[in-house]
Every structure is written in structure tokens, then in C-alpha cells.
């Protein structure tokens, strides 16, 4: 197209719920610790955002037995939300995490509505930029059924968390919900500013030599490239149903993968297991997005969305 | 002093196939060398598996790092079938290593106690100790003595320097038959440094506990990140908490990780 200026600096920046990200690439919860562990292996300062490991009010020591099991193009994990508790996170981990540069997103988990609410209060008083609410935790009071499986339970967590915390709120959805759209809408009505999708899928493995399930808890969370087409489909379908930004995740391991999610309507992406497979994945995705945009004359991220309102 | 970790595709300079599905892999590594007992996460560029595998560094040279790998599953089988010139993603150096636990001087010698490819990180410990005035014995267990002989030789350990103990009693010059821990007398040593199968480590810790000799063990665990981020490599500790094998370890005080509940 002669006469049209080639864009020399593609704009990777995006704003979600009022928070500015320098680029749409965010480290997923549970895969990046508190930001310092991967220092040196990649340029962590270049990331758009970092989601902390799932935090609970009370410290949790995590699950006994095996916690990891590789699968074809993926990983089963049953960590058990091992974390030092929110108070220790704020005091010991947050200052270093803040200093790194990317947007700080605290992933809030809990076993009861009261624990979620107290956690939200504590994080509200801290310097984290956003909260990502993990509603896939089992509700101890309902015999361990995940809060995120139906609209009413999901709302019962989101509403008090919203009331307790003024910070921008992302709700991370469980892909196991029979009616995901209903859960999503309930979260938005309850006050979610954005949604992230997907959390891990429930899977399992059996050790055929020992003749028993690999994990003490029998089932575990499946992540990695194997789940990507399903995660992408869920983001595509949810986009039509909600008005808030969706952060897409599930097996993203390359710039091409990330672009698929942006085209499906995701405002940003998270990268999880791929960082284990290749520590520089996220910085390579950022570079890959830049070159794709330059080569295809795309000036801003919003242009990727195939269904954007013109 | 721990080197900062890096992640880089590195060329395999050479591979030496040893008996029993074991190989010595020598990679280019342009960054700070690992300290004795540290490990790397290693994944061939051409691979069918998702995750890298943790491999302890053997004694390393200028601009290179080498590993002993044993084919235990698909990932390690791919590693030992790499050929010179191919590349692998190396992330490291990782872990605490032996450094904090090796004595600078000692009234009594220390013992390096290995099982199978556990000889590699202990060879690195030996290289470190040679720079001090601390004497050490090396007790190396293997299934087949002759395999042990070639493994130790590939690690640069001269014949006779280590006592080889094996199921078949082979291994020149003076291989013995039995369990390597049958030949462990902790009273002779100020400390024992051990790496090998868990059952061997457990026996060593118990024998050392009875004799009042400190025993430091290098553990293995399934790993995803290898840097302390994912908490997947949890090792139960005496105080009820979990240690991260990759970053709180892999070297631990045996008393911390072998205990009766």
C-alpha cells in the first residue's frame, strides 16, 4: 500500500480494568513463584504482568506424595496451594516482586467464603496492582465441591471479595463448570472487572508398576499444549457472552498461540507450563508479537480481535 | 558463591556411551561453571517430551559442562541417544550444591559415597576437596563392577582411587561384592557425602546417625521448573514442612530428610 507509513513501533500495550500493561504477556499463577525464582533465566522485567502463586490467609504446606507427572504435551500437577500465607507474602515476597517492574497480580485462593473475604481485605491494604480470584478451590463446607462449578457458588465468593477489596478484580474461571457462561455472568454481576480462562482441567494418572493412582488426591490439574485447543474454544465462546476483558490461558507456548487467543477476543494472555518447558517462552512471545505486528502492519493489539466492533 | 542461572541452547560436544544405558554428555556452556553438586535442567532441542530433566553436573571444564545420564524413561533415553553437534536447552546452574557442607579442613577424612550415576556430583565434590587440605575416600556402588570401572574412568577418577562395590564383585583393581553401605564405617570419617538411590541414602543416614557422623545427601525429585517456582519437587522434612529439592537442595543434611514419622 504505497504512501501508507509502515508502523515502526507496534503498540503492545493494553489496559485492563484501568491497569496499564506494557504488553499482554502475563506469567500464570503457580508457574512463576513470586517472580524472583526465574531471575537470570529470562528477562523478567520485560513481562507485562506476573500472577503470584495462589495465596491463602493461612499458610499451607501443600500436598503429600508426588506433585508432578508429565503427560504428552503437558503436565499434571497437584501442588496443594503451598504458600506462606498472605501476611508473609506481603512482608517477604511483595517488595521484591514490586521492584521487578511488571504488573503485580495477586492470586487469591481460599477454602471458605470467610477466608476469601479476609484474604481480599489483606490484599486490598497491600501494594499489589490487581487480584486474580481463584474460584476453583474446593469448598470445604460443601464436601470439597469447587466454588467455580455453578453460578450461585461463584457469586457467593465474588460478592464478598468485591465488597472487601477496591482493587481491580479478575476472576479465574474453572473450565469444569457445566454452564461456564452462567458462572461468568454471575462473576461479572458480582463485580468482576475481568475474567481469566482457563484454570487447569481435572485429569489423573495411574502408576502401573505400583498399581495405584500417581497422586494421593487421585485427580490433578492438567495444563500444557494438549489443552490449548479446548481453552481457545472456551475463550472464543465466552467472548460473545460477556462484556468484560478476558485474559486467555491454557497451553500457550509461542507467539502464534498467543495470537490465536488475541484473535479469539482475549485482551491479554497468560503463560504457565510453557515456562517450565522453555524459560524464555514469554520474552520470545513478546518479541514474536512485535515482529508479527510489524510484518502485518498491525498497529495495536485490539486489531487482532476477529470480532472487534469496528 | 552461586552463579546466576541462565537458559541457553547449547551444543553437545561429545557423548561417551557407557554400559548399562548410561552416557557421559559434554556440552558447551559459556557462562559461569556450576559449583560441585549443582545441576542443570536439560532438554534436547529435538525431543518428544514436554519437560527438561534434572542432571547433576560432573566435574566441569573451561567453557563446558558434563553430565552422566542414565536412561530411566523416555526423556532420559532421548538424552543418552543425542549425538555430538546436536543441541539441548540447558538451564542452570541450579540448586545449592555441596559447597556449604564440605569442610575446609578436617581432623578426619570425609567419605564420598555413591550409587550408580550418583558418582558424578561426588566426583565434582572430590575435585573441590582436592583444592583443600581435606583428605577423602571414595566408595562407589554399582550393579556391575566393570560398568563402575568405566563410569569412574569417564569421570576422571583414576583406577583404585575409589573402592568399587557391586553385585558381581567386579571392577579392577580391587572390586568388592555386596551393598556399598556394607563397606561404610562412619566412625572413620568427619562427614559422609552421599548420592544415589533413595534406599542407599536411607541406609547411609541410619548408619551415620548411629555413629554420630554427619551425613549430607543429594536427592532426586521429579521437577517441572527446577528453580523453586512451582513447588512440585517437594521433599518432606522433619519439621513437617516441605523443602524444594531444586532450590533448598538438592543437597540436604540427612537428618532433615530421613526420619521416622
PDB file of C-alpha atoms in Angstrom, chain A residues 30-33 37-41 61-64 66-71 73-75 79 82 224-225 273-274 276-280, chain B residues 4-8 43 48-53 74-75 89 91 222-234 240-242 244:
ATOM      1  CA  UNK A  30       1.676 -21.270  40.181  1.00  0.00           C
ATOM      2  CA  UNK A  31       4.326 -21.276  37.495  1.00  0.00           C
ATOM      3  CA  UNK A  32       6.368 -18.238  38.355  1.00  0.00           C
ATOM      4  CA  UNK A  33       6.627 -18.319  42.148  1.00  0.00           C
ATOM      5  CA  UNK A  37      12.979 -17.608  41.206  1.00  0.00           C
ATOM      6  CA  UNK A  38      13.448 -17.337  37.440  1.00  0.00           C
ATOM      7  CA  UNK A  39      15.757 -14.316  37.674  1.00  0.00           C
ATOM      8  CA  UNK A  40      18.601 -14.731  35.194  1.00  0.00           C
ATOM      9  CA  UNK A  41      16.888 -17.401  33.135  1.00  0.00           C
ATOM     10  CA  UNK A  61       2.257 -26.712  53.320  1.00  0.00           C
ATOM     11  CA  UNK A  62       0.895 -28.352  50.193  1.00  0.00           C
ATOM     12  CA  UNK A  63       0.139 -31.937  49.242  1.00  0.00           C
ATOM     13  CA  UNK A  64       1.945 -35.066  50.343  1.00  0.00           C
ATOM     14  CA  UNK A  66       4.010 -36.853  44.177  1.00  0.00           C
ATOM     15  CA  UNK A  67       3.003 -33.391  42.943  1.00  0.00           C
ATOM     16  CA  UNK A  68       4.022 -33.585  39.287  1.00  0.00           C
ATOM     17  CA  UNK A  69       3.513 -36.038  36.451  1.00  0.00           C
ATOM     18  CA  UNK A  70       4.412 -35.345  32.841  1.00  0.00           C
ATOM     19  CA  UNK A  71       1.848 -36.122  30.145  1.00  0.00           C
ATOM     20  CA  UNK A  73       2.483 -32.230  25.637  1.00  0.00           C
ATOM     21  CA  UNK A  74       1.513 -31.391  29.183  1.00  0.00           C
ATOM     22  CA  UNK A  75       1.745 -31.767  32.893  1.00  0.00           C
ATOM     23  CA  UNK A  79       0.696 -28.956  44.463  1.00  0.00           C
ATOM     24  CA  UNK A  82       1.612 -24.463  49.105  1.00  0.00           C
ATOM     25  CA  UNK A 224       0.175 -27.518  28.719  1.00  0.00           C
ATOM     26  CA  UNK A 225      -0.148 -27.521  24.921  1.00  0.00           C
ATOM     27  CA  UNK A 273       3.632 -24.591  31.869  1.00  0.00           C
ATOM     28  CA  UNK A 274       5.458 -23.382  28.779  1.00  0.00           C
ATOM     29  CA  UNK A 276       8.933 -24.874  32.514  1.00  0.00           C
ATOM     30  CA  UNK A 277       9.447 -26.286  29.050  1.00  0.00           C
ATOM     31  CA  UNK A 278      11.442 -23.274  27.938  1.00  0.00           C
ATOM     32  CA  UNK A 279      12.170 -20.444  30.428  1.00  0.00           C
ATOM     33  CA  UNK A 280      12.423 -17.748  27.726  1.00  0.00           C
TER      34      UNK A 280
ATOM     35  CA  UNK B   4      23.337 -16.727  38.397  1.00  0.00           C
ATOM     36  CA  UNK B   5      21.241 -19.118  36.368  1.00  0.00           C
ATOM     37  CA  UNK B   6      20.931 -18.800  32.593  1.00  0.00           C
ATOM     38  CA  UNK B   7      18.944 -20.680  29.978  1.00  0.00           C
ATOM     39  CA  UNK B   8      20.532 -21.384  26.608  1.00  0.00           C
ATOM     40  CA  UNK B  43      16.155 -30.942  27.252  1.00  0.00           C
ATOM     41  CA  UNK B  48       9.155 -35.794  22.266  1.00  0.00           C
ATOM     42  CA  UNK B  49       8.817 -34.934  25.947  1.00  0.00           C
ATOM     43  CA  UNK B  50       7.466 -31.728  27.466  1.00  0.00           C
ATOM     44  CA  UNK B  51       9.793 -31.102  30.384  1.00  0.00           C
ATOM     45  CA  UNK B  52      13.536 -30.892  30.806  1.00  0.00           C
ATOM     46  CA  UNK B  53      15.283 -33.431  33.038  1.00  0.00           C
ATOM     47  CA  UNK B  74      11.575 -41.588  27.620  1.00  0.00           C
ATOM     48  CA  UNK B  75      13.212 -38.252  28.425  1.00  0.00           C
ATOM     49  CA  UNK B  89      18.364 -26.422  26.190  1.00  0.00           C
ATOM     50  CA  UNK B  91      19.038 -24.069  32.326  1.00  0.00           C
ATOM     51  CA  UNK B 222      10.542 -35.092  39.563  1.00  0.00           C
ATOM     52  CA  UNK B 223      10.813 -31.461  38.552  1.00  0.00           C
ATOM     53  CA  UNK B 224       8.983 -29.018  36.347  1.00  0.00           C
ATOM     54  CA  UNK B 225      10.616 -25.609  36.819  1.00  0.00           C
ATOM     55  CA  UNK B 226      13.867 -26.575  38.557  1.00  0.00           C
ATOM     56  CA  UNK B 227      14.232 -23.077  40.009  1.00  0.00           C
ATOM     57  CA  UNK B 228      11.974 -23.107  43.066  1.00  0.00           C
ATOM     58  CA  UNK B 229       8.878 -21.524  41.496  1.00  0.00           C
ATOM     59  CA  UNK B 230       6.360 -24.346  41.101  1.00  0.00           C
ATOM     60  CA  UNK B 231       6.843 -26.285  44.376  1.00  0.00           C
ATOM     61  CA  UNK B 232       6.414 -29.562  42.541  1.00  0.00           C
ATOM     62  CA  UNK B 233       9.591 -31.221  43.796  1.00  0.00           C
ATOM     63  CA  UNK B 234       8.548 -31.210  47.447  1.00  0.00           C
ATOM     64  CA  UNK B 240       6.568 -31.202  58.895  1.00  0.00           C
ATOM     65  CA  UNK B 241       7.235 -28.664  56.157  1.00  0.00           C
ATOM     66  CA  UNK B 242       8.377 -29.420  52.606  1.00  0.00           C
ATOM     67  CA  UNK B 244      12.152 -27.733  47.428  1.00  0.00           C
TER      68      UNK B 244
END
